[in-house]
Amino acid sequence: MNNRAFYLETFGCQMNVVDSERIVDLLGHIGYHQVDEPAQAGLILLNTCAVRDKAVRKAYGHLGRFKPLKDRDPTLILGMGGCIAQQEGKQLLEEFPYLDLVFGTHNVHRLPELVQQVAEQRVRCEETDFLDRETRLQLFPARSGQDAFTRFVTVMQGCDNFCSYCVVPLVRGREISRPSAEILAEIRELALQGVREVTLIGQNVNSYGTKEAGELSFAALLEEVNAIDGIDRIRFTTSHPKDLSDALIECFGRLEKLCKHLHLPVQCGSNDILRAMNRGYTRERYLAIVKRLHEVCPEIRLSSDIIVGFPGESEVDFAATMSLLEEVRYAEIYSFIYSPRRGTGAAEIVDATPAEVKQERFDRMLALQQEISRQTWEADVATVQDVLVEGESKMGAGQLFGRSTWNRIVNFSGPAELSGTLAQVKIVRAYRNSLLGELV
Ligand code: SAH
Ligand code: SF4
């Protein structure tokens, strides 16, 4: 009998988080249980991200750290899944002789069989074939219960946008939308289990349903979720500006459970670069959307992703990004220095900008945004906010934490029974990563 403890590390976006929850479920069905210490495990899995070179190097670094464990115990099974596995496939087995198992983004459901094969036959295996649409539609599973008041619910998978810098369409495959009836049934079930907040996830949720005959639009889906008893809050991510319909914008004024926060990645503020990125909108169109969002919902706060140093970005292009940040005043941004990805269009463009110039632009942008973010958060002080209490915080007994509608973490003291309810909390201090409050 081999060691049925497994250790799982997850990198990257919400898609991987959900896939990892699925992995935990599936391995549970074949008698495996999760442990926090790799040294105790008979099976170690890495669910990886390939979106930037940094993420890839990090995953390889972690894999290397497990090699001594494998040297000590050759029965230990080491596996890699997710986006690096999908892109590199068999190559990984050649490169890392101590790796036993490689599984792609469409093959998570096959993991129990693959693990058993490796354990029983001592073979190394790789499975990274993309599946056809019909098979994938059958494979959207509801994950089993977890003790949480907030959950991710997958509404679509894959991406057809092919932004020129992005590897996601290559490693996640074509876009498919899960049937709305299935999504709604899952959310009703989650509500019965005590879940209060759902985040609908997909690479581009705004195009939900547009490629399936007779399917609801994303705005209509939100309306249905809004009507589910027991669910108090709805969020969704990620939104592509080009597919943000008027009906969806209006949801922010109409649906009382929809949080007043939208992650709407702009990537950059220059029309020339937006075109080279194949984003499908202009700066002017983006700003018009932002204006409309504020008209419909004056309290809405936005966050964004920004890429600095896309090939060909001039100082003028970069200044356009800076002025856009000043104009929109995002509550938060997630910013990245461009990282060339094999197989993408932008990887073919000659990139003459020196790394130091990119770094200097990046630092300048961060300084500007930090000041804007700080001002946004400071504005919360002395206000009373609805906080969905997620449970006791790490700070000790009697200390609770939750999130505001703007998705900021709020810490405050109160009785544990408040967990899972919407509490009224007065904000007394704003920090960079959280707010401190007092129960009203
Ligand atoms: N589907 C989502 C998330 C894509 S990946 C979306 O469209 O918004 C998350 C973010 O990583 C992107 O928004 C982009 O800002 C960044 N990113 C993607 N590819 C990148 C690359 N090659 N270099 C640097 N940043 C990248
Ligand atoms: Fe990547 Fe663009 Fe698709 Fe987002 S929309 S996953 S950035 S290709």
Short mmCIF file of C-alpha atoms and ligand atoms in Angstrom, two decimals:
data_model
loop_
_atom_site.label_atom_id
_atom_site.label_comp_id
_atom_site.label_asym_id
_atom_site.label_seq_id
_atom_site.Cartn_x
_atom_site.Cartn_y
_atom_site.Cartn_z
CA MET A 1 0.00 0.00 0.00
CA ASN A 2 1.58 3.23 -1.08
CA ASN A 3 1.37 6.56 0.70
CA ARG A 4 -2.06 8.08 -0.05
CA ALA A 5 -1.25 11.56 1.14
CA PHE A 6 -0.97 14.27 -1.52
CA TYR A 7 0.46 17.75 -1.52
CA LEU A 8 -0.88 20.27 -4.05
CA GLU A 9 0.50 23.67 -5.01
CA THR A 10 -1.57 26.07 -7.09
CA PHE A 11 -0.23 28.99 -9.12
CA GLY A 12 -2.05 31.56 -11.26
CA CYS A 13 -5.62 32.64 -11.79
CA GLN A 14 -9.05 31.61 -10.51
CA MET A 15 -9.29 28.95 -13.22
CA ASN A 16 -6.45 27.09 -11.59
CA VAL A 17 -7.94 27.59 -8.14
CA VAL A 18 -11.15 25.93 -9.33
CA ASP A 19 -9.24 23.16 -11.12
CA SER A 20 -7.33 22.51 -7.90
CA GLU A 21 -10.56 22.22 -5.91
CA ARG A 22 -11.61 19.65 -8.51
CA ILE A 23 -8.30 17.82 -8.10
CA VAL A 24 -8.84 17.60 -4.33
CA ASP A 25 -12.32 16.13 -4.96
CA LEU A 26 -11.16 13.62 -7.57
CA LEU A 27 -8.21 12.37 -5.57
CA GLY A 28 -10.50 12.02 -2.54
CA HIS A 29 -12.58 9.57 -4.58
CA ILE A 30 -9.59 7.24 -4.97
CA GLY A 31 -8.63 7.38 -1.31
CA TYR A 32 -6.09 10.21 -1.29
CA HIS A 33 -6.11 12.98 1.33
CA GLN A 34 -4.45 16.38 1.23
CA VAL A 35 -1.54 17.32 3.52
CA ASP A 36 0.27 20.62 4.13
CA GLU A 37 3.77 19.18 4.20
CA PRO A 38 5.36 17.93 0.98
CA ALA A 39 7.68 15.68 3.00
CA GLN A 40 4.66 13.67 4.22
CA ALA A 41 3.18 13.17 0.77
CA GLY A 42 3.33 10.15 -1.56
CA LEU A 43 2.04 12.33 -4.39
CA ILE A 44 3.06 15.93 -5.10
CA LEU A 45 1.23 17.98 -7.74
CA LEU A 46 1.89 21.46 -9.12
CA ASN A 47 -0.95 23.23 -10.90
CA THR A 48 0.93 25.80 -12.94
CA CYS A 49 0.57 29.18 -14.68
CA ALA A 50 2.28 30.17 -17.96
CA VAL A 51 1.06 33.73 -18.39
CA ARG A 52 4.45 35.33 -17.70
CA ASP A 53 8.00 34.04 -17.59
CA LYS A 54 8.23 34.79 -13.88
CA ALA A 55 5.36 32.38 -13.14
CA VAL A 56 7.01 29.68 -15.24
CA ARG A 57 10.37 30.05 -13.51
CA LYS A 58 8.68 29.95 -10.14
CA ALA A 59 6.94 26.67 -10.97
CA TYR A 60 10.20 25.10 -12.19
CA GLY A 61 11.92 26.36 -9.05
CA HIS A 62 9.33 24.64 -6.87
CA LEU A 63 9.55 21.45 -8.88
CA GLY A 64 13.31 21.43 -8.34
CA ARG A 65 12.81 21.75 -4.61
CA PHE A 66 10.94 18.44 -4.58
CA LYS A 67 13.73 16.53 -6.32
CA PRO A 68 15.61 15.70 -3.08
CA LEU A 69 12.39 14.15 -1.74
CA LYS A 70 12.17 11.99 -4.84
CA ASP A 71 15.85 11.01 -4.54
CA ARG A 72 15.16 9.86 -1.00
CA ASP A 73 11.95 8.00 -1.86
CA PRO A 74 11.69 6.81 -5.47
CA THR A 75 8.05 5.73 -4.92
CA LEU A 76 7.08 9.40 -4.51
CA ILE A 77 4.98 10.51 -7.50
CA LEU A 78 5.67 14.00 -8.87
CA GLY A 79 3.14 15.54 -11.26
CA MET A 80 2.68 18.81 -13.11
CA GLY A 81 -0.63 20.13 -14.45
CA GLY A 82 -2.10 23.43 -15.61
CA CYS A 83 -0.90 25.85 -18.25
CA ILE A 84 2.83 25.01 -18.36
CA ALA A 85 1.96 21.32 -18.63
CA GLN A 86 -0.43 22.14 -21.47
CA GLN A 87 2.13 24.15 -23.37
CA GLU A 88 5.19 21.95 -22.85
CA GLY A 89 3.61 18.46 -22.80
CA LYS A 90 5.97 15.49 -23.21
CA GLN A 91 8.94 17.81 -23.34
CA LEU A 92 8.64 18.18 -19.55
CA LEU A 93 9.22 14.46 -19.03
CA GLU A 94 12.40 14.73 -21.07
CA GLU A 95 13.59 17.81 -19.28
CA PHE A 96 12.84 16.61 -15.76
CA PRO A 97 13.74 12.92 -15.40
CA TYR A 98 12.29 12.88 -11.88
CA LEU A 99 8.84 14.04 -13.06
CA ASP A 100 6.31 11.17 -13.36
CA LEU A 101 3.14 12.77 -14.61
CA VAL A 102 2.07 15.64 -16.88
CA PHE A 103 -1.61 16.54 -17.31
CA GLY A 104 -3.08 19.38 -19.35
CA THR A 105 -5.86 21.90 -18.74
CA HIS A 106 -8.49 19.70 -20.43
CA ASN A 107 -7.44 16.50 -18.63
CA VAL A 108 -8.01 17.19 -14.95
CA HIS A 109 -10.89 14.66 -14.88
CA ARG A 110 -8.43 11.93 -15.95
CA LEU A 111 -6.15 12.48 -12.97
CA PRO A 112 -7.38 9.55 -10.81
CA GLU A 113 -6.67 7.06 -13.61
CA LEU A 114 -3.32 8.62 -14.44
CA VAL A 115 -2.20 8.62 -10.82
CA GLN A 116 -3.23 4.98 -10.41
CA GLN A 117 -1.39 4.05 -13.58
CA VAL A 118 1.80 5.67 -12.36
CA ALA A 119 1.46 4.17 -8.86
CA GLU A 120 0.66 0.64 -9.97
CA GLN A 121 2.67 0.22 -13.15
CA ARG A 122 5.56 2.56 -12.30
CA VAL A 123 5.24 4.21 -15.70
CA ARG A 124 5.62 7.90 -16.52
CA CYS A 125 2.73 9.44 -18.38
CA GLU A 126 1.59 12.55 -20.16
CA GLU A 127 -1.90 13.58 -21.23
CA THR A 128 -2.36 17.01 -22.78
CA ASP A 129 -4.84 16.54 -25.64
CA PHE A 130 -7.45 19.23 -26.06
CA LEU A 131 -10.96 17.80 -25.93
CA ASP A 132 -13.78 18.56 -28.34
CA ARG A 133 -16.48 20.98 -27.39
CA GLU A 134 -19.19 18.37 -26.67
CA THR A 135 -16.97 16.41 -24.30
CA ARG A 136 -15.91 19.58 -22.48
CA LEU A 137 -19.52 20.65 -22.01
CA GLN A 138 -20.15 17.32 -20.25
CA LEU A 139 -17.20 17.91 -17.96
CA PHE A 140 -18.19 21.07 -16.12
CA PRO A 141 -18.53 19.61 -12.68
CA ALA A 142 -19.99 21.17 -9.57
CA ARG A 143 -17.35 20.79 -6.89
CA SER A 144 -18.33 19.23 -3.59
CA GLY A 145 -19.01 21.24 -0.46
CA GLN A 146 -16.35 23.34 1.20
CA ASP A 147 -16.70 25.22 4.39
CA ALA A 148 -16.81 28.73 2.96
CA PHE A 149 -19.28 31.57 2.57
CA THR A 150 -17.80 32.68 -0.75
CA ARG A 151 -17.24 30.49 -3.80
CA PHE A 152 -16.08 30.70 -7.40
CA VAL A 153 -18.50 29.32 -9.97
CA THR A 154 -17.18 28.66 -13.48
CA VAL A 155 -19.48 29.99 -16.19
CA MET A 156 -17.23 29.67 -19.19
CA GLN A 157 -13.80 28.32 -20.14
CA GLY A 158 -11.17 29.13 -22.69
CA CYS A 159 -10.67 32.28 -24.72
CA ASP A 160 -11.06 33.19 -28.40
CA ASN A 161 -9.68 36.71 -28.17
CA PHE A 162 -6.03 36.14 -28.98
CA CYS A 163 -4.70 39.34 -27.49
CA SER A 164 -1.29 39.41 -29.13
CA TYR A 165 0.71 39.11 -25.88
CA CYS A 166 -1.35 36.37 -24.27
CA VAL A 167 -0.76 32.63 -24.05
CA VAL A 168 -4.16 31.82 -22.50
CA PRO A 169 -5.97 30.91 -25.75
CA LEU A 170 -3.11 28.53 -26.54
CA VAL A 171 -3.17 26.73 -23.18
CA ARG A 172 -6.87 26.87 -22.27
CA GLY A 173 -8.32 26.24 -25.73
CA ARG A 174 -11.45 27.60 -27.37
CA GLU A 175 -14.16 29.41 -25.52
CA ILE A 176 -17.19 27.46 -24.30
CA SER A 177 -20.05 28.55 -22.07
CA ARG A 178 -21.57 26.26 -19.51
CA PRO A 179 -25.36 25.83 -19.79
CA SER A 180 -27.11 28.46 -17.66
CA ALA A 181 -29.48 25.89 -16.15
CA GLU A 182 -26.47 24.02 -14.76
CA ILE A 183 -24.87 27.19 -13.39
CA LEU A 184 -28.08 28.28 -11.69
CA ALA A 185 -28.63 24.80 -10.21
CA GLU A 186 -25.11 24.85 -8.78
CA ILE A 187 -25.61 28.28 -7.23
CA ARG A 188 -28.97 27.26 -5.70
CA GLU A 189 -27.24 24.24 -4.21
CA LEU A 190 -24.40 26.41 -2.87
CA ALA A 191 -26.94 28.76 -1.29
CA LEU A 192 -28.49 25.77 0.50
CA GLN A 193 -25.03 24.81 1.77
CA GLY A 194 -24.67 28.27 3.30
CA VAL A 195 -22.69 30.09 0.60
CA ARG A 196 -23.57 33.82 0.62
CA GLU A 197 -21.40 35.21 -2.16
CA VAL A 198 -20.59 33.81 -5.58
CA THR A 199 -17.99 35.03 -8.04
CA LEU A 200 -18.80 33.95 -11.58
CA ILE A 201 -15.54 33.23 -13.34
CA GLY A 202 -14.19 32.78 -16.85
CA GLN A 203 -11.45 34.33 -18.99
CA ASN A 204 -13.98 36.65 -20.57
CA VAL A 205 -17.35 36.34 -18.85
CA ASN A 206 -18.85 39.22 -20.85
CA SER A 207 -19.06 37.04 -23.93
CA TYR A 208 -20.88 34.35 -21.94
CA GLY A 209 -23.53 32.61 -24.03
CA THR A 210 -22.97 34.59 -27.22
CA LYS A 211 -21.67 31.52 -29.06
CA GLU A 212 -24.40 29.11 -27.93
CA ALA A 213 -27.79 29.12 -29.65
CA GLY A 214 -30.63 30.16 -27.34
CA GLU A 215 -28.39 30.72 -24.30
CA LEU A 216 -28.90 33.61 -21.86
CA SER A 217 -26.68 36.65 -22.18
CA PHE A 218 -24.35 37.33 -19.27
CA ALA A 219 -26.57 40.22 -18.12
CA ALA A 220 -29.60 37.90 -18.14
CA LEU A 221 -27.64 35.26 -16.25
CA LEU A 222 -26.74 37.82 -13.56
CA GLU A 223 -30.39 38.74 -13.26
CA GLU A 224 -31.27 35.08 -12.60
CA VAL A 225 -28.50 34.73 -10.02
CA ASN A 226 -29.72 37.92 -8.35
CA ALA A 227 -33.10 36.22 -7.81
CA ILE A 228 -31.67 33.21 -5.92
CA ASP A 229 -32.68 33.19 -2.25
CA GLY A 230 -29.80 33.00 0.19
CA ILE A 231 -27.24 34.56 -2.11
CA ASP A 232 -26.44 38.07 -0.83
CA ARG A 233 -23.65 39.08 -3.15
CA ILE A 234 -22.52 38.53 -6.71
CA ARG A 235 -19.18 39.31 -8.31
CA PHE A 236 -17.71 38.30 -11.65
CA THR A 237 -14.33 38.24 -13.34
CA THR A 238 -12.76 38.73 -15.86
CA SER A 239 -14.47 41.29 -18.07
CA HIS A 240 -13.23 42.27 -21.49
CA PRO A 241 -14.07 45.93 -22.26
CA LYS A 242 -14.95 45.16 -25.89
CA ASP A 243 -17.77 42.83 -24.78
CA LEU A 244 -19.21 44.92 -21.96
CA SER A 245 -22.79 45.41 -23.20
CA ASP A 246 -25.10 48.27 -22.20
CA ALA A 247 -27.39 45.69 -20.59
CA LEU A 248 -24.48 44.50 -18.45
CA ILE A 249 -23.50 48.04 -17.49
CA GLU A 250 -27.09 48.66 -16.41
CA CYS A 251 -26.93 45.65 -14.08
CA PHE A 252 -24.75 47.75 -11.76
CA GLY A 253 -27.64 50.14 -11.26
CA ARG A 254 -30.37 47.53 -11.14
CA LEU A 255 -29.23 44.37 -9.36
CA GLU A 256 -29.00 44.98 -5.64
CA LYS A 257 -26.81 41.94 -4.97
CA LEU A 258 -24.20 42.85 -7.55
CA CYS A 259 -21.14 44.29 -5.81
CA LYS A 260 -20.17 47.80 -6.85
CA HIS A 261 -16.78 46.77 -8.05
CA LEU A 262 -15.62 45.86 -11.54
CA HIS A 263 -12.27 44.54 -12.70
CA LEU A 264 -12.03 45.91 -16.24
CA PRO A 265 -8.50 45.41 -17.56
CA VAL A 266 -7.47 48.17 -19.95
CA GLN A 267 -3.84 46.97 -20.46
CA CYS A 268 -2.63 50.36 -21.72
CA GLY A 269 -3.80 53.86 -22.61
CA SER A 270 -2.35 54.28 -26.11
CA ASN A 271 -4.47 53.52 -29.16
CA ASP A 272 -1.46 52.39 -31.20
CA ILE A 273 -0.48 49.87 -28.55
CA LEU A 274 -4.08 48.76 -27.97
CA ARG A 275 -4.28 48.01 -31.68
CA ALA A 276 -0.99 46.10 -31.62
CA MET A 277 -2.31 44.18 -28.64
CA ASN A 278 -5.44 43.25 -30.64
CA ARG A 279 -7.69 44.42 -27.82
CA GLY A 280 -10.62 45.48 -29.97
CA TYR A 281 -11.33 48.87 -28.33
CA THR A 282 -9.86 52.36 -28.26
CA ARG A 283 -8.94 54.53 -25.31
CA GLU A 284 -11.97 56.72 -26.11
CA ARG A 285 -14.34 53.75 -26.16
CA TYR A 286 -12.94 52.50 -22.86
CA LEU A 287 -13.34 55.90 -21.21
CA ALA A 288 -16.90 56.15 -22.51
CA ILE A 289 -17.67 52.81 -20.82
CA VAL A 290 -16.16 54.06 -17.57
CA LYS A 291 -18.27 57.22 -17.76
CA ARG A 292 -21.44 55.22 -18.38
CA LEU A 293 -20.64 52.89 -15.44
CA HIS A 294 -20.37 55.88 -13.13
CA GLU A 295 -23.63 57.34 -14.43
CA VAL A 296 -25.44 54.06 -13.75
CA CYS A 297 -23.73 53.45 -10.40
CA PRO A 298 -21.97 56.49 -8.92
CA GLU A 299 -20.33 54.45 -6.12
CA ILE A 300 -18.72 51.90 -8.45
CA ARG A 301 -14.97 51.34 -8.13
CA LEU A 302 -12.84 49.88 -10.85
CA SER A 303 -9.64 47.90 -10.93
CA SER A 304 -7.47 47.04 -13.91
CA ASP A 305 -4.53 45.13 -15.35
CA ILE A 306 -1.75 47.11 -17.04
CA ILE A 307 1.10 45.86 -19.18
CA VAL A 308 4.16 48.12 -19.36
CA GLY A 309 6.78 47.76 -22.07
CA PHE A 310 4.79 46.05 -24.81
CA PRO A 311 7.05 45.90 -27.91
CA GLY A 312 7.20 49.31 -29.55
CA GLU A 313 5.84 51.22 -26.56
CA SER A 314 7.26 54.75 -26.80
CA GLU A 315 7.46 57.37 -24.09
CA VAL A 316 4.37 58.97 -25.70
CA ASP A 317 2.46 55.67 -25.49
CA PHE A 318 3.49 55.26 -21.89
CA ALA A 319 2.39 58.83 -21.07
CA ALA A 320 -1.04 57.89 -22.46
CA THR A 321 -1.24 55.03 -19.96
CA MET A 322 -0.25 57.38 -17.12
CA SER A 323 -2.89 59.92 -18.10
CA LEU A 324 -5.52 57.19 -18.34
CA LEU A 325 -4.70 56.11 -14.79
CA GLU A 326 -5.18 59.70 -13.66
CA GLU A 327 -8.44 59.98 -15.53
CA VAL A 328 -10.03 56.70 -14.41
CA ARG A 329 -8.61 56.68 -10.87
CA TYR A 330 -8.75 52.92 -10.36
CA ALA A 331 -8.99 51.71 -6.79
CA GLU A 332 -6.31 49.14 -7.66
CA ILE A 333 -4.25 47.96 -10.57
CA TYR A 334 -2.31 44.77 -11.22
CA SER A 335 0.63 45.77 -13.33
CA PHE A 336 3.13 43.68 -15.25
CA ILE A 337 6.17 44.22 -17.37
CA TYR A 338 5.54 42.61 -20.75
CA SER A 339 6.84 39.07 -20.94
CA PRO A 340 7.17 37.50 -24.41
CA ARG A 341 5.28 34.20 -24.69
CA ARG A 342 6.17 31.54 -27.25
CA GLY A 343 3.49 31.08 -29.91
CA THR A 344 1.86 34.50 -29.44
CA GLY A 345 1.76 37.22 -32.10
CA ALA A 346 3.63 39.83 -30.07
CA ALA A 347 6.58 37.47 -29.53
CA GLU A 348 7.38 38.05 -33.23
CA ILE A 349 7.61 41.85 -32.89
CA VAL A 350 11.08 43.34 -32.54
CA ASP A 351 11.33 44.83 -29.07
CA ALA A 352 13.90 47.61 -28.94
CA THR A 353 13.05 49.07 -25.52
CA PRO A 354 15.82 48.30 -23.00
CA ALA A 355 14.78 46.44 -19.84
CA GLU A 356 15.93 49.35 -17.64
CA VAL A 357 13.61 51.74 -19.47
CA LYS A 358 10.69 49.37 -18.93
CA GLN A 359 11.54 49.02 -15.27
CA GLU A 360 11.78 52.77 -14.84
CA ARG A 361 8.34 53.26 -16.48
CA PHE A 362 6.93 50.50 -14.34
CA ASP A 363 8.21 52.16 -11.14
CA ARG A 364 6.85 55.55 -12.18
CA MET A 365 3.45 54.05 -12.87
CA LEU A 366 3.40 52.21 -9.56
CA ALA A 367 4.20 55.42 -7.67
CA LEU A 368 1.35 57.25 -9.38
CA GLN A 369 -1.13 54.45 -8.81
CA GLN A 370 -0.12 53.95 -5.18
CA GLU A 371 -1.03 57.54 -4.47
CA ILE A 372 -4.38 57.22 -6.27
CA SER A 373 -5.14 53.95 -4.44
CA ARG A 374 -4.18 55.45 -1.10
CA GLN A 375 -6.57 58.34 -1.64
CA THR A 376 -9.40 55.95 -2.58
CA TRP A 377 -8.87 53.87 0.55
CA GLU A 378 -8.51 56.89 2.82
CA ALA A 379 -11.94 58.00 1.63
CA ASP A 380 -13.36 54.89 3.33
CA VAL A 381 -12.35 56.10 6.79
CA ALA A 382 -15.36 57.14 8.90
CA THR A 383 -17.85 55.53 6.49
CA VAL A 384 -20.09 52.64 7.51
CA GLN A 385 -19.91 49.68 5.17
CA ASP A 386 -21.69 46.37 4.64
CA VAL A 387 -19.13 43.66 5.28
CA LEU A 388 -19.79 40.03 4.40
CA VAL A 389 -18.15 38.32 7.36
CA GLU A 390 -16.05 35.38 6.22
CA GLY A 391 -14.92 34.17 9.65
CA GLU A 392 -12.35 34.65 12.39
CA SER A 393 -9.13 36.28 11.29
CA LYS A 394 -5.60 35.11 12.00
CA MET A 395 -5.25 37.98 14.45
CA GLY A 396 -6.82 35.96 17.24
CA ALA A 397 -10.06 35.13 19.02
CA GLY A 398 -12.85 37.65 18.65
CA GLN A 399 -11.23 39.12 15.55
CA LEU A 400 -13.33 38.81 12.40
CA PHE A 401 -12.66 39.58 8.77
CA GLY A 402 -14.79 40.08 5.71
CA ARG A 403 -15.00 42.13 2.55
CA SER A 404 -16.64 45.37 1.56
CA THR A 405 -18.64 45.67 -1.64
CA TRP A 406 -15.41 47.05 -3.16
CA ASN A 407 -13.66 43.79 -2.31
CA ARG A 408 -11.41 45.29 0.36
CA ILE A 409 -10.63 43.16 3.39
CA VAL A 410 -12.05 44.63 6.60
CA ASN A 411 -10.82 43.46 10.03
CA PHE A 412 -12.87 44.17 13.15
CA SER A 413 -13.75 42.59 16.47
CA GLY A 414 -17.07 40.86 17.01
CA PRO A 415 -18.73 37.56 17.87
CA ALA A 416 -17.95 34.56 15.66
CA GLU A 417 -21.72 34.05 15.10
CA LEU A 418 -21.61 36.97 12.68
CA SER A 419 -19.76 34.75 10.20
CA GLY A 420 -21.77 34.41 7.02
CA THR A 421 -23.85 37.52 7.63
CA LEU A 422 -23.64 41.07 6.34
CA ALA A 423 -22.40 43.22 9.22
CA GLN A 424 -22.36 47.00 9.42
CA VAL A 425 -18.84 48.13 10.12
CA LYS A 426 -17.50 51.64 10.61
CA ILE A 427 -14.06 52.04 9.08
CA VAL A 428 -11.49 53.59 11.42
CA ARG A 429 -8.22 53.09 9.56
CA ALA A 430 -7.05 52.34 6.05
CA TYR A 431 -3.96 50.24 5.36
CA ARG A 432 -2.51 49.16 2.08
CA ASN A 433 -3.96 45.65 2.11
CA SER A 434 -6.89 46.00 4.47
CA LEU A 435 -9.17 48.26 6.46
CA LEU A 436 -9.65 48.30 10.21
CA GLY A 437 -13.22 48.76 11.44
CA GLU A 438 -15.58 48.72 14.40
CA LEU A 439 -18.87 46.90 14.50
CA VAL A 440 -21.75 49.39 14.47
N1 SAH B 1 -8.68 36.79 -19.17
C1 SAH B 1 -8.21 37.77 -18.32
C2 SAH B 1 -6.89 37.47 -17.70
C3 SAH B 1 -5.74 37.28 -18.58
S1 SAH B 1 -4.19 37.02 -17.81
C4 SAH B 1 -8.27 39.07 -19.04
O1 SAH B 1 -8.39 39.10 -20.24
O2 SAH B 1 -8.24 40.10 -18.40
C5 SAH B 1 -4.12 38.28 -16.57
C6 SAH B 1 -3.34 39.49 -16.95
O3 SAH B 1 -2.00 39.13 -17.17
C7 SAH B 1 -3.75 40.18 -18.21
O4 SAH B 1 -4.86 41.01 -18.04
C8 SAH B 1 -2.51 40.94 -18.60
O5 SAH B 1 -2.48 42.21 -18.00
C9 SAH B 1 -1.40 40.09 -18.01
N2 SAH B 1 -0.64 39.40 -19.06
C10 SAH B 1 -1.09 38.47 -19.91
N3 SAH B 1 -0.10 38.11 -20.76
C11 SAH B 1 0.99 38.83 -20.41
C12 SAH B 1 2.32 38.92 -20.92
N4 SAH B 1 2.73 38.18 -21.95
N5 SAH B 1 3.18 39.77 -20.31
C13 SAH B 1 2.79 40.53 -19.26
N6 SAH B 1 1.55 40.49 -18.77
C14 SAH B 1 0.65 39.66 -19.33
FE1 SF4 B 2 -5.60 36.62 -22.72
FE2 SF4 B 2 -6.92 38.55 -24.02
FE3 SF4 B 2 -8.09 36.17 -23.62
FE4 SF4 B 2 -7.68 37.79 -21.55
S1 SF4 B 2 -9.01 38.20 -23.33
S2 SF4 B 2 -7.27 35.60 -21.62
S3 SF4 B 2 -5.76 38.77 -22.08
S4 SF4 B 2 -6.29 36.55 -24.89
#
